[in-house]
Amino acid sequence: MEMPHYVVDRVMKKRGRKHVFDAFDPKVTAFMVTDMQNAFVKGKVKADSAIAIMPNINLLAQKMREMGGHVAWVQLQAGETDGSSVAELYHKYFFTPQGAEAHRSSLTPGDWGFELCEELDVQEGDIRSVKTRHSAFVPGHGDLHEQLQARGIENLLIGGTVTNFCCETSARDAMMLDYRVIMVSDCNAARFEEDHMAGLTTVFQSFGDVRNVQGTLELLSKGVEVGNQP
């Protein structure tokens, strides 16, 4: 993807540089993969483009481990095994009754839809976290922040689906918690190209950086030698 000219112009006027960060030390960096579950990739609420980004996700995850970094797989839970919702307001007001049931039941632990796609290279030792809100950083609705803090994580690379929903929301909250954030453009997917661009441009302007896999790996390689640069 190419950032629209008006967005780049606005960013240059605001901060005087296109990219926010010059280097990330891999040892204090985690690659957070958001909601790459069967329900979103292959099931009732799927984003077809999420299938296409899985090789990129696996590649970046592999490189992160090789560099001494961390990989975190995050899953959204929407229902309890007794059929109740973990987000009643969301299901009551933002879905039809039928849509709420499909969303809830597809994202309940034990259901096929809740599980991570089998094509993903999930390894023993990776971080695993379940959230019950769109953002992975809402207190009381997930433990990702605590797990990252326990490992001394300062930087987050964000991928997954969908770009302008759970990925963007998590990026915003992560920045507010003082993580340095990069949205990896070709590791994110949305249902429509316009949605994908909306999520990336919003983060790019005020919440983090946007780079593709190649650019992210270059930034991590620099970090091996020089560490983080504010």
mmCIF file of C-alpha atoms in Angstrom:
data_model
loop_
_atom_site.group_PDB
_atom_site.id
_atom_site.type_symbol
_atom_site.label_atom_id
_atom_site.label_comp_id
_atom_site.label_asym_id
_atom_site.label_seq_id
_atom_site.Cartn_x
_atom_site.Cartn_y
_atom_site.Cartn_z
ATOM 1 C CA MET A 1 0.000 0.000 0.000
ATOM 2 C CA GLU A 2 1.035 3.606 -0.541
ATOM 3 C CA MET A 3 0.054 6.224 2.002
ATOM 4 C CA PRO A 4 -2.141 8.941 0.402
ATOM 5 C CA HIS A 5 -0.307 12.184 -0.364
ATOM 6 C CA TYR A 6 -2.611 14.295 1.792
ATOM 7 C CA VAL A 7 -1.866 12.057 4.790
ATOM 8 C CA VAL A 8 1.904 12.224 4.211
ATOM 9 C CA ASP A 9 1.692 16.019 3.839
ATOM 10 C CA ARG A 10 -0.235 16.293 7.104
ATOM 11 C CA VAL A 11 2.251 14.054 8.915
ATOM 12 C CA MET A 12 5.269 15.946 7.589
ATOM 13 C CA LYS A 13 3.772 19.218 8.760
ATOM 14 C CA LYS A 14 3.026 17.734 12.184
ATOM 15 C CA ARG A 15 6.260 15.850 12.971
ATOM 16 C CA GLY A 16 8.684 16.712 10.184
ATOM 17 C CA ARG A 17 9.397 13.108 9.203
ATOM 18 C CA LYS A 18 7.471 10.372 7.462
ATOM 19 C CA HIS A 19 8.329 7.448 9.729
ATOM 20 C CA VAL A 20 8.135 7.640 13.481
ATOM 21 C CA PHE A 21 10.806 5.115 14.470
ATOM 22 C CA ASP A 22 14.246 4.344 13.073
ATOM 23 C CA ALA A 23 15.092 1.102 14.886
ATOM 24 C CA PHE A 24 13.478 -1.481 17.162
ATOM 25 C CA ASP A 25 15.522 -3.764 19.385
ATOM 26 C CA PRO A 26 13.979 -7.204 18.684
ATOM 27 C CA LYS A 27 14.603 -8.378 22.261
ATOM 28 C CA VAL A 28 12.037 -5.876 23.586
ATOM 29 C CA THR A 29 9.653 -6.229 20.637
ATOM 30 C CA ALA A 30 6.584 -8.434 20.195
ATOM 31 C CA PHE A 31 4.676 -9.233 17.023
ATOM 32 C CA MET A 32 1.007 -9.230 18.034
ATOM 33 C CA VAL A 33 -1.216 -11.242 15.680
ATOM 34 C CA THR A 34 -4.843 -10.281 16.184
ATOM 35 C CA ASP A 35 -7.923 -12.475 15.700
ATOM 36 C CA MET A 36 -6.615 -14.753 12.950
ATOM 37 C CA GLN A 37 -9.336 -17.214 13.919
ATOM 38 C CA ASN A 38 -11.365 -19.510 11.706
ATOM 39 C CA ALA A 39 -14.503 -17.399 12.183
ATOM 40 C CA PHE A 40 -12.846 -14.284 10.754
ATOM 41 C CA VAL A 41 -10.713 -15.935 8.093
ATOM 42 C CA LYS A 42 -12.886 -18.806 6.858
ATOM 43 C CA GLY A 43 -16.206 -18.691 8.688
ATOM 44 C CA LYS A 44 -19.438 -16.725 9.003
ATOM 45 C CA VAL A 45 -17.879 -13.318 9.603
ATOM 46 C CA LYS A 46 -14.830 -13.767 7.384
ATOM 47 C CA ALA A 47 -12.526 -11.264 5.725
ATOM 48 C CA ASP A 48 -11.327 -13.076 2.596
ATOM 49 C CA SER A 49 -8.125 -11.050 2.350
ATOM 50 C CA ALA A 50 -7.010 -12.483 5.703
ATOM 51 C CA ILE A 51 -6.136 -15.732 3.918
ATOM 52 C CA ALA A 52 -3.626 -13.904 1.734
ATOM 53 C CA ILE A 53 -1.640 -12.422 4.628
ATOM 54 C CA MET A 54 -0.937 -15.713 6.444
ATOM 55 C CA PRO A 55 2.407 -16.358 4.672
ATOM 56 C CA ASN A 56 3.566 -12.850 5.624
ATOM 57 C CA ILE A 57 2.499 -13.391 9.225
ATOM 58 C CA ASN A 58 4.367 -16.683 9.409
ATOM 59 C CA LEU A 59 7.475 -15.133 7.871
ATOM 60 C CA LEU A 60 7.567 -12.217 10.286
ATOM 61 C CA ALA A 61 6.859 -14.507 13.242
ATOM 62 C CA GLN A 62 9.769 -16.750 12.238
ATOM 63 C CA LYS A 63 12.139 -13.806 11.833
ATOM 64 C CA MET A 64 11.072 -12.366 15.186
ATOM 65 C CA ARG A 65 11.956 -15.598 16.970
ATOM 66 C CA GLU A 66 15.293 -15.836 15.144
ATOM 67 C CA MET A 67 16.146 -12.298 16.280
ATOM 68 C CA GLY A 68 15.248 -13.004 19.908
ATOM 69 C CA GLY A 69 11.881 -11.262 19.793
ATOM 70 C CA HIS A 70 8.434 -12.453 20.807
ATOM 71 C CA VAL A 71 5.247 -13.502 19.017
ATOM 72 C CA ALA A 72 1.817 -13.045 20.619
ATOM 73 C CA TRP A 73 -1.325 -14.721 19.268
ATOM 74 C CA VAL A 74 -4.514 -12.971 20.405
ATOM 75 C CA GLN A 75 -8.015 -14.431 20.071
ATOM 76 C CA LEU A 76 -11.395 -12.758 20.513
ATOM 77 C CA GLN A 77 -13.971 -14.475 22.703
ATOM 78 C CA ALA A 78 -17.552 -13.271 22.179
ATOM 79 C CA GLY A 79 -19.595 -15.930 23.998
ATOM 80 C CA GLU A 80 -19.598 -18.236 26.988
ATOM 81 C CA THR A 81 -20.111 -21.975 26.699
ATOM 82 C CA ASP A 82 -23.577 -21.564 28.261
ATOM 83 C CA GLY A 83 -24.622 -19.446 25.247
ATOM 84 C CA SER A 84 -24.438 -16.067 26.986
ATOM 85 C CA SER A 85 -22.595 -13.043 25.616
ATOM 86 C CA VAL A 86 -19.424 -11.530 27.053
ATOM 87 C CA ALA A 87 -20.268 -8.208 25.362
ATOM 88 C CA GLU A 88 -24.019 -7.745 25.841
ATOM 89 C CA LEU A 89 -24.220 -4.087 24.789
ATOM 90 C CA TYR A 90 -22.343 -4.780 21.567
ATOM 91 C CA HIS A 91 -24.499 -7.752 20.630
ATOM 92 C CA LYS A 92 -27.749 -6.021 21.617
ATOM 93 C CA TYR A 93 -27.288 -2.782 19.695
ATOM 94 C CA PHE A 94 -24.880 -3.457 16.833
ATOM 95 C CA PHE A 95 -26.311 -6.691 15.391
ATOM 96 C CA THR A 96 -29.601 -8.172 14.365
ATOM 97 C CA PRO A 97 -30.592 -10.962 16.768
ATOM 98 C CA GLN A 98 -29.513 -13.511 14.169
ATOM 99 C CA GLY A 99 -26.215 -11.737 13.577
ATOM 100 C CA ALA A 100 -25.509 -11.522 17.290
ATOM 101 C CA GLU A 101 -26.090 -15.244 17.678
ATOM 102 C CA ALA A 102 -23.787 -16.055 14.771
ATOM 103 C CA HIS A 103 -21.040 -13.802 16.101
ATOM 104 C CA ARG A 104 -21.367 -15.074 19.667
ATOM 105 C CA SER A 105 -21.542 -18.768 18.851
ATOM 106 C CA SER A 106 -18.722 -18.639 16.310
ATOM 107 C CA LEU A 107 -16.363 -17.075 18.838
ATOM 108 C CA THR A 108 -16.967 -19.252 21.881
ATOM 109 C CA PRO A 109 -14.100 -21.382 23.240
ATOM 110 C CA GLY A 110 -14.502 -24.936 22.008
ATOM 111 C CA ASP A 111 -16.072 -23.827 18.716
ATOM 112 C CA TRP A 112 -14.161 -24.269 15.442
ATOM 113 C CA GLY A 113 -14.543 -20.564 14.723
ATOM 114 C CA PHE A 114 -12.735 -19.560 17.906
ATOM 115 C CA GLU A 115 -9.573 -21.518 17.056
ATOM 116 C CA LEU A 116 -6.567 -20.017 15.303
ATOM 117 C CA CYS A 117 -6.257 -21.064 11.659
ATOM 118 C CA GLU A 118 -4.204 -24.218 11.293
ATOM 119 C CA GLU A 119 -2.036 -22.629 8.590
ATOM 120 C CA LEU A 120 -0.495 -20.278 11.154
ATOM 121 C CA ASP A 121 2.919 -21.178 12.537
ATOM 122 C CA VAL A 122 2.111 -21.087 16.253
ATOM 123 C CA GLN A 123 5.070 -22.306 18.293
ATOM 124 C CA GLU A 124 5.541 -23.469 21.856
ATOM 125 C CA GLY A 125 6.838 -20.524 23.829
ATOM 126 C CA ASP A 126 4.771 -17.953 21.937
ATOM 127 C CA ILE A 127 2.473 -15.722 23.971
ATOM 128 C CA ARG A 128 -1.196 -16.710 23.877
ATOM 129 C CA SER A 129 -3.937 -14.351 25.049
ATOM 130 C CA VAL A 130 -7.737 -14.179 24.877
ATOM 131 C CA LYS A 131 -9.610 -10.873 24.886
ATOM 132 C CA THR A 132 -13.312 -10.138 25.318
ATOM 133 C CA ARG A 133 -13.264 -6.647 23.804
ATOM 134 C CA HIS A 134 -12.083 -5.347 20.428
ATOM 135 C CA SER A 135 -8.901 -3.948 21.923
ATOM 136 C CA ALA A 136 -6.448 -6.337 23.546
ATOM 137 C CA PHE A 137 -5.644 -3.690 26.159
ATOM 138 C CA VAL A 138 -8.949 -3.040 27.951
ATOM 139 C CA PRO A 139 -8.357 -3.680 31.683
ATOM 140 C CA GLY A 140 -10.236 -6.711 32.944
ATOM 141 C CA HIS A 141 -10.896 -8.058 29.452
ATOM 142 C CA GLY A 142 -7.584 -9.733 28.623
ATOM 143 C CA ASP A 143 -4.095 -10.314 29.980
ATOM 144 C CA LEU A 144 -1.889 -9.335 27.038
ATOM 145 C CA HIS A 145 -0.547 -6.163 28.657
ATOM 146 C CA GLU A 146 0.507 -8.068 31.776
ATOM 147 C CA GLN A 147 2.203 -10.775 29.718
ATOM 148 C CA LEU A 148 4.080 -8.196 27.630
ATOM 149 C CA GLN A 149 5.167 -6.256 30.698
ATOM 150 C CA ALA A 150 6.477 -9.433 32.328
ATOM 151 C CA ARG A 151 8.780 -9.892 29.316
ATOM 152 C CA GLY A 152 9.937 -6.282 29.223
ATOM 153 C CA ILE A 153 8.240 -5.522 25.899
ATOM 154 C CA GLU A 154 8.467 -1.906 24.759
ATOM 155 C CA ASN A 155 7.608 -2.207 21.054
ATOM 156 C CA LEU A 156 4.645 -3.781 19.278
ATOM 157 C CA LEU A 157 4.280 -4.889 15.683
ATOM 158 C CA ILE A 158 0.586 -5.392 14.942
ATOM 159 C CA GLY A 159 -0.953 -7.659 12.325
ATOM 160 C CA GLY A 160 -4.141 -9.655 11.907
ATOM 161 C CA THR A 161 -7.740 -8.893 11.072
ATOM 162 C CA VAL A 162 -9.542 -6.659 10.671
ATOM 163 C CA THR A 163 -7.241 -3.681 10.091
ATOM 164 C CA ASN A 164 -9.673 -0.902 10.980
ATOM 165 C CA PHE A 165 -11.374 -2.655 13.876
ATOM 166 C CA CYS A 166 -9.552 -4.798 16.428
ATOM 167 C CA CYS A 167 -6.088 -4.123 15.002
ATOM 168 C CA GLU A 168 -6.491 -0.352 14.909
ATOM 169 C CA THR A 169 -8.246 -0.248 18.285
ATOM 170 C CA SER A 170 -5.451 -2.244 19.900
ATOM 171 C CA ALA A 171 -2.838 0.000 18.260
ATOM 172 C CA ARG A 172 -4.458 3.123 19.689
ATOM 173 C CA ASP A 173 -4.647 1.697 23.200
ATOM 174 C CA ALA A 174 -1.121 0.287 23.034
ATOM 175 C CA MET A 175 0.267 3.716 22.175
ATOM 176 C CA MET A 176 -1.665 5.212 25.103
ATOM 177 C CA LEU A 177 0.074 2.664 27.330
ATOM 178 C CA ASP A 178 3.447 3.886 25.996
ATOM 179 C CA TYR A 179 4.245 1.053 23.616
ATOM 180 C CA ARG A 180 5.978 2.046 20.386
ATOM 181 C CA VAL A 181 3.620 0.716 17.714
ATOM 182 C CA ILE A 182 3.977 -0.305 14.081
ATOM 183 C CA MET A 183 1.090 -1.560 11.970
ATOM 184 C CA VAL A 184 2.580 -4.009 9.479
ATOM 185 C CA SER A 185 0.579 -3.189 6.366
ATOM 186 C CA ASP A 186 0.893 -6.523 4.547
ATOM 187 C CA CYS A 187 0.230 -8.485 7.746
ATOM 188 C CA ASN A 188 -3.149 -6.758 8.219
ATOM 189 C CA ALA A 189 -6.392 -7.480 6.392
ATOM 190 C CA ALA A 190 -9.886 -5.993 6.202
ATOM 191 C CA ARG A 191 -13.045 -6.842 4.297
ATOM 192 C CA PHE A 192 -12.622 -3.890 1.917
ATOM 193 C CA GLU A 193 -9.553 -2.026 0.685
ATOM 194 C CA GLU A 194 -11.080 1.267 1.835
ATOM 195 C CA ASP A 195 -11.430 -0.098 5.376
ATOM 196 C CA HIS A 196 -7.848 -1.357 5.324
ATOM 197 C CA MET A 197 -6.559 2.060 4.269
ATOM 198 C CA ALA A 198 -8.720 3.861 6.816
ATOM 199 C CA GLY A 199 -7.229 1.841 9.656
ATOM 200 C CA LEU A 200 -3.648 2.321 8.503
ATOM 201 C CA THR A 201 -3.946 6.044 7.796
ATOM 202 C CA THR A 202 -5.552 6.699 11.184
ATOM 203 C CA VAL A 203 -2.753 4.959 13.071
ATOM 204 C CA PHE A 204 -0.058 6.547 10.890
ATOM 205 C CA GLN A 205 -1.170 10.082 11.707
ATOM 206 C CA SER A 206 -1.090 9.933 15.499
ATOM 207 C CA PHE A 207 -0.733 6.470 17.037
ATOM 208 C CA GLY A 208 2.158 4.632 15.417
ATOM 209 C CA ASP A 209 4.105 3.880 12.291
ATOM 210 C CA VAL A 210 3.073 1.885 9.214
ATOM 211 C CA ARG A 211 5.595 -0.305 7.407
ATOM 212 C CA ASN A 212 5.438 -3.441 5.294
ATOM 213 C CA VAL A 213 7.203 -6.677 6.266
ATOM 214 C CA GLN A 214 10.392 -5.771 4.429
ATOM 215 C CA GLY A 215 10.581 -2.334 6.055
ATOM 216 C CA THR A 216 9.832 -3.807 9.457
ATOM 217 C CA LEU A 217 12.636 -6.369 9.140
ATOM 218 C CA GLU A 218 15.063 -3.619 8.152
ATOM 219 C CA LEU A 219 14.071 -1.630 11.229
ATOM 220 C CA LEU A 220 14.567 -4.699 13.441
ATOM 221 C CA SER A 221 17.966 -5.410 11.879
ATOM 222 C CA LYS A 222 19.058 -1.872 12.769
ATOM 223 C CA GLY A 223 17.802 -2.459 16.290
ATOM 224 C CA VAL A 224 20.102 -5.458 16.714
ATOM 225 C CA GLU A 225 23.041 -3.065 16.420
ATOM 226 C CA VAL A 226 21.825 0.202 17.926
ATOM 227 C CA GLY A 227 18.829 -0.719 20.118
ATOM 228 C CA ASN A 228 15.697 1.424 20.344
ATOM 229 C CA GLN A 229 15.732 4.977 19.140
ATOM 230 C CA PRO A 230 13.031 7.222 20.562
#
